[in-house]
mmCIF file of C-alpha atoms in Angstrom:
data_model
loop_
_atom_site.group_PDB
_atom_site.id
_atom_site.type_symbol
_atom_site.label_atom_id
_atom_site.label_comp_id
_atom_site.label_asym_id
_atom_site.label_seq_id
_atom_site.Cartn_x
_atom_site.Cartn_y
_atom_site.Cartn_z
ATOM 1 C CA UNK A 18 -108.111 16.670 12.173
ATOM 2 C CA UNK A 19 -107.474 19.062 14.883
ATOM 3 C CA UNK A 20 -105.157 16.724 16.961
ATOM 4 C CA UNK A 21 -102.980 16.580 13.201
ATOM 5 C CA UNK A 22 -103.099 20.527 12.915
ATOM 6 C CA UNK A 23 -102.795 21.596 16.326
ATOM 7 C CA UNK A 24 -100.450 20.789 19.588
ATOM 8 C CA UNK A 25 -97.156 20.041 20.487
ATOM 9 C CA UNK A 26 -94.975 19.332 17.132
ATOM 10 C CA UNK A 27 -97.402 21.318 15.414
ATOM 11 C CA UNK A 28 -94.432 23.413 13.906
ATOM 12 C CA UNK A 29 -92.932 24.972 10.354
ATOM 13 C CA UNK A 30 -89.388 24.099 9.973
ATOM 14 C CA UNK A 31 -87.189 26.300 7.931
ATOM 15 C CA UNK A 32 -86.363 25.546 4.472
ATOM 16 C CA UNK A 33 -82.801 24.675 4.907
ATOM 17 C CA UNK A 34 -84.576 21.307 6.916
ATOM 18 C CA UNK A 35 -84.916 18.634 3.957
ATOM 19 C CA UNK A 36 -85.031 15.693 5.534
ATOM 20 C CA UNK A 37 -85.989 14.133 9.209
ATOM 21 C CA UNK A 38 -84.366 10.473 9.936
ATOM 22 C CA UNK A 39 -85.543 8.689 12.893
ATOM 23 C CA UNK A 40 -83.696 5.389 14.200
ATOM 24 C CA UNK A 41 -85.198 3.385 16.967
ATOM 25 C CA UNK A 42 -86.120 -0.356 18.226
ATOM 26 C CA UNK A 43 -89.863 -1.988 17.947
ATOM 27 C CA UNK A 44 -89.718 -2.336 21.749
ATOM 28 C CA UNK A 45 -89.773 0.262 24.149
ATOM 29 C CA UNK A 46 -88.020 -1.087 26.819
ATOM 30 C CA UNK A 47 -84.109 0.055 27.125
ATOM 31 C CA UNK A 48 -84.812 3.814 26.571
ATOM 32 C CA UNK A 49 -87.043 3.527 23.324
ATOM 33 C CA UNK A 50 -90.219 5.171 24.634
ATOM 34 C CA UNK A 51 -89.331 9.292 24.366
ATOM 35 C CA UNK A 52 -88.993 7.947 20.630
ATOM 36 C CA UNK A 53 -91.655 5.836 19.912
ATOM 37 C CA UNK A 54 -94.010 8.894 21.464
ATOM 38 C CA UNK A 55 -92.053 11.432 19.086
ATOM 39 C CA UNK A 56 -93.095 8.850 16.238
ATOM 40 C CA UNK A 57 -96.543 8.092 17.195
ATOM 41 C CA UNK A 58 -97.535 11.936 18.275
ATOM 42 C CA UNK A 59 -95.265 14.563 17.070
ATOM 43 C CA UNK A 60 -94.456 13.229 13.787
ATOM 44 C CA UNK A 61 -97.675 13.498 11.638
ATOM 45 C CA UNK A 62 -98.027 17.253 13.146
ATOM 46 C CA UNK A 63 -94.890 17.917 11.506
ATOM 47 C CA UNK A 64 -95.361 16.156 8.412
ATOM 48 C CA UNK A 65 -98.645 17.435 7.824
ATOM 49 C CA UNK A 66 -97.262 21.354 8.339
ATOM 50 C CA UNK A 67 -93.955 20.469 6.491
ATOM 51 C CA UNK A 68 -95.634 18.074 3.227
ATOM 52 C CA UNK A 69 -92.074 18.736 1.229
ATOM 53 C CA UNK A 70 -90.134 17.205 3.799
ATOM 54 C CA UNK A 71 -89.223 13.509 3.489
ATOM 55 C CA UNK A 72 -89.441 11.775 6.842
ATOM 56 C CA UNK A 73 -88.333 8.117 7.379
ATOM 57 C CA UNK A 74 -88.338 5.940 10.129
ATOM 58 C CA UNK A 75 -86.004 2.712 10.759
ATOM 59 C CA UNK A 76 -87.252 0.464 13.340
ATOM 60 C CA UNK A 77 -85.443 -2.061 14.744
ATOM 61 C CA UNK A 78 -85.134 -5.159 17.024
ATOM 62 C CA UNK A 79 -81.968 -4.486 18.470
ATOM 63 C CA UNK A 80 -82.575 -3.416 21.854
ATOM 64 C CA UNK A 81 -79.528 -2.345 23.332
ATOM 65 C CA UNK A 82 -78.805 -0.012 20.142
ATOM 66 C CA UNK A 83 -79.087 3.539 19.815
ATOM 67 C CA UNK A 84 -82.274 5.571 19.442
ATOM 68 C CA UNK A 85 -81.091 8.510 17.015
ATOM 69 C CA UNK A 86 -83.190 11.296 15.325
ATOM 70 C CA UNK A 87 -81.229 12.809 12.679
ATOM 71 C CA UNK A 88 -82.271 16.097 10.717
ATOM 72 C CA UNK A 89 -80.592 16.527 7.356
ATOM 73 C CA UNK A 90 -79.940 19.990 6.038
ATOM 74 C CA UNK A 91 -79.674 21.507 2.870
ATOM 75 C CA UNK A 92 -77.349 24.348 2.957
ATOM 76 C CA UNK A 93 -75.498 25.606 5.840
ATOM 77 C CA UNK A 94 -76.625 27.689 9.020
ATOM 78 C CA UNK A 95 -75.211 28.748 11.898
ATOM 79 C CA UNK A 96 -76.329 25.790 14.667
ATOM 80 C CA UNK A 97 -78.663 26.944 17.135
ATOM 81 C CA UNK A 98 -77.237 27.480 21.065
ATOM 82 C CA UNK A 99 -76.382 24.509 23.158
ATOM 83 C CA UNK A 100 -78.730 23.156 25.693
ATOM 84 C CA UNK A 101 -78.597 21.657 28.709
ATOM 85 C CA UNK A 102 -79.418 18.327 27.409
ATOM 86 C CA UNK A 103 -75.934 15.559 25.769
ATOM 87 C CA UNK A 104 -74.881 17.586 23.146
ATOM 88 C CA UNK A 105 -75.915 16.638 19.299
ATOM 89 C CA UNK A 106 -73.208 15.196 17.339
ATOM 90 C CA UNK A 107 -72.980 17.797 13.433
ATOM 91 C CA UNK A 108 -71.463 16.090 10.561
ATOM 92 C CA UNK A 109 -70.720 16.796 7.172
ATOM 93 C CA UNK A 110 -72.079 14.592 4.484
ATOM 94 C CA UNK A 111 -70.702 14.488 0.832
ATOM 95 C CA UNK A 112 -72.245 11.543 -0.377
ATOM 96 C CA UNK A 113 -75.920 10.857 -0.360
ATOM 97 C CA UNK A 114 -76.976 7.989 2.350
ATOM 98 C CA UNK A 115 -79.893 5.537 1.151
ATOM 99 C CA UNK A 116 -81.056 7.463 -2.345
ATOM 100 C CA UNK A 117 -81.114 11.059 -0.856
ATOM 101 C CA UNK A 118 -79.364 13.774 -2.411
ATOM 102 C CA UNK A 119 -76.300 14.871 -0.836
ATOM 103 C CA UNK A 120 -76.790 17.065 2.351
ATOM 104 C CA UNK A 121 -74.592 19.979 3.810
ATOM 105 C CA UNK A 122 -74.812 19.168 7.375
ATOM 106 C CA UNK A 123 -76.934 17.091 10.182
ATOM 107 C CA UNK A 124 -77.853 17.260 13.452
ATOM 108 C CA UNK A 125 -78.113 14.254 15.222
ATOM 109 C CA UNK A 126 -80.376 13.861 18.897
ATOM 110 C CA UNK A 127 -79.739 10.908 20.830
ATOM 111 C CA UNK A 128 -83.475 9.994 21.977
ATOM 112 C CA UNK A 129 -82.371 6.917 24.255
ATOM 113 C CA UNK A 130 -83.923 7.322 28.214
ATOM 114 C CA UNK A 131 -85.775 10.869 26.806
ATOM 115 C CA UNK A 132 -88.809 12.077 27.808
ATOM 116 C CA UNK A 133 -90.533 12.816 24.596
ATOM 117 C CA UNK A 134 -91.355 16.362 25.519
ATOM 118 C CA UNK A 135 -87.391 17.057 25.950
ATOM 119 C CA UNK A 136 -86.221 15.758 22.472
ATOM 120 C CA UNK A 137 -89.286 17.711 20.638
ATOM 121 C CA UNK A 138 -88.287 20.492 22.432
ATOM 122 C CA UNK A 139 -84.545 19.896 21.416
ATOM 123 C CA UNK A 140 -85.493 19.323 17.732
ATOM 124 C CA UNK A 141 -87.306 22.613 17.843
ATOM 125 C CA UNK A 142 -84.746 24.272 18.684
ATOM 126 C CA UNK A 143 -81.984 23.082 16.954
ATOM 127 C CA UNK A 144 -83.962 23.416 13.695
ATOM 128 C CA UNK A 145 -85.054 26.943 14.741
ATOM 129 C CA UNK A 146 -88.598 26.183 13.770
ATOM 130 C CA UNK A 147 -91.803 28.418 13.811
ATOM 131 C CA UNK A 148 -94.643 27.002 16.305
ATOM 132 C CA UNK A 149 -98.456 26.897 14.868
ATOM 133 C CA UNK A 150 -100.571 28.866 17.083
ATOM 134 C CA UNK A 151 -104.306 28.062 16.493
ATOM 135 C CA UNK A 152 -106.227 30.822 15.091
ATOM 136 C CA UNK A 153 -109.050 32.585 17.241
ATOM 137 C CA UNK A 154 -112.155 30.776 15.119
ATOM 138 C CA UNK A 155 -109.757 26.845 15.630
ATOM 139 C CA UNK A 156 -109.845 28.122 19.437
ATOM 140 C CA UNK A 157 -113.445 28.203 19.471
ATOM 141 C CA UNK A 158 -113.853 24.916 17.225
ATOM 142 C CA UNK A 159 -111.637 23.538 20.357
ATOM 143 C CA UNK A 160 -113.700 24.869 23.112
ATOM 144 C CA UNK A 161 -116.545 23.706 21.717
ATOM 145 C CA UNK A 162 -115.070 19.959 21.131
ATOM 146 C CA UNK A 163 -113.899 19.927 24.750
ATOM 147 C CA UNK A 164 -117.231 21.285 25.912
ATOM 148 C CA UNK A 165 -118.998 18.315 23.614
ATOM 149 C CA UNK A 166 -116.614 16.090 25.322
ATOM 150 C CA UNK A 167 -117.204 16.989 28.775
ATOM 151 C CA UNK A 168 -121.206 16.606 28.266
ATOM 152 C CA UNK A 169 -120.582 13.189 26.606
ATOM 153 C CA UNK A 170 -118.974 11.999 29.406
ATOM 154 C CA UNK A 171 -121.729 13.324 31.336
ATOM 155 C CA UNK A 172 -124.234 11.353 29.171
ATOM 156 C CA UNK A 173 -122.299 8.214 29.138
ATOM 157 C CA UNK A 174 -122.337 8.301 33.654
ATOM 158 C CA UNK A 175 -126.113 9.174 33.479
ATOM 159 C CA UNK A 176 -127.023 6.014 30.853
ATOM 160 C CA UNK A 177 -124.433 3.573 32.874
ATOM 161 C CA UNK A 178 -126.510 4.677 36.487
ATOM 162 C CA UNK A 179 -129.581 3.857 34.563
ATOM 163 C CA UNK A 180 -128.781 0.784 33.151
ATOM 164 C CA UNK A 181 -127.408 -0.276 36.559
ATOM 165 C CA UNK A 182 -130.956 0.711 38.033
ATOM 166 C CA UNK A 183 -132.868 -1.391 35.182
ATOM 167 C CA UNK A 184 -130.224 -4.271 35.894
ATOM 168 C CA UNK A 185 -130.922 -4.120 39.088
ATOM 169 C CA UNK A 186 -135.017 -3.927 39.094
ATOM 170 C CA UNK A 187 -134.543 -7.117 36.557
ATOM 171 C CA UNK A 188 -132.548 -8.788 39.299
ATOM 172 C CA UNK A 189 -134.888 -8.560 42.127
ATOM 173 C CA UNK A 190 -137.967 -9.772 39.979
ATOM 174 C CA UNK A 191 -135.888 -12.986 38.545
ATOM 175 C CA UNK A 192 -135.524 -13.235 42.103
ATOM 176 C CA UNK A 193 -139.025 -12.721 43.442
ATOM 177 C CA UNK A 194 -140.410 -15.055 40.413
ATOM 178 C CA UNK A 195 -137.714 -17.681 41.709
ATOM 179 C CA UNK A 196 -138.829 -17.184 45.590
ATOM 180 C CA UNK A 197 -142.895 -17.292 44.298
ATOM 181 C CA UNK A 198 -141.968 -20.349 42.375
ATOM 182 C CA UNK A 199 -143.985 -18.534 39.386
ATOM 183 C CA UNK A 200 -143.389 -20.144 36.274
ATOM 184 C CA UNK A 201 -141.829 -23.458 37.799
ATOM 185 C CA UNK A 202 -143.684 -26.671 36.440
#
């Protein structure tokens, strides 16, 4: 539950945000891996932070086509600075698209040949959304996991290096019985 509550995309997006829209192909080649990852790993953080949002996802099998994450907004705002990264394309939309109600404005981020970290960080902030920053008792609930992790991987090397050794003892007395000729008729 902690890798839902907690990390990257772990964030609150402001109320004006009523709607994320993702567009992208089934296959990652051709740029479609920054959005598959934003799917697979960033998506249920913000979901599970933002419940009243509706999120959809189109997946596609057209390669070549464009890998689009589109945030729908309810009212207007003024839109957050420009980055570095291809400018996002702000249109005004009077009549609803697929059964939504009618939105005020969108932001669209081209996802095609982006890291995954870059168009999070993009959505972030062009939304202007607030982080989750785990709270000092979640910090020690995640020490402790990595801690438990760390010894289980311990654990796991010490049972494979005995297992080895029994593997091994069993080998050399098959092969000593063989050599003996014990239990040959």
């Amino acid at each position: 539950l902690y890798s839902v509550r907690l990390g990257r995309g772990a964030a609150i997006l402001p109320r004006d945000v009523k709607r994320i829209h993702l567009d992208f192909a089934f296959k990652l080649n051709d740029g479609h891996f920054g959005a598959r990852k934003v799917w697979r790993n960033y998506l249920p953080r913000l979901k599970y932070h933002n419940p009243a949002i509706s999120i959809s996802v189109n997946r596609t099998q057209n390669q070549t086509g464009p890998a689009t994450l589109t945030v729908f907004f309810a009212s207007p705002s003024d839109p957050a600075p420009n980055t570095s990264s291809p400018a996002p394309s702000t249109t005004t939309q009077k009549t609803p698209g697929s059964g939504h109600a009618p939105f005020e404005r969108t932001i669209t981020i081209e996802m095609k040949h982006r890291h995954e970290s870059e168009i999070l960080s993009e959505l972030l902030n062009l939304t202007q959304a607030s982080p989750v920053e785990p709270s000092p008792e979640q910090e020690a609930e995640l020490e402790k996991l990595a801690e438990e992790e760390r010894q289980g991987g311990l654990d796991r090397a010490r049972n494979a290096a005995y297992t080895a050794q029994k593997r091994q003892e069993k080998a050399l007395l098959d092969q000593a019985r063989g050599a003996v000729g014990v239990g040959a008729s």
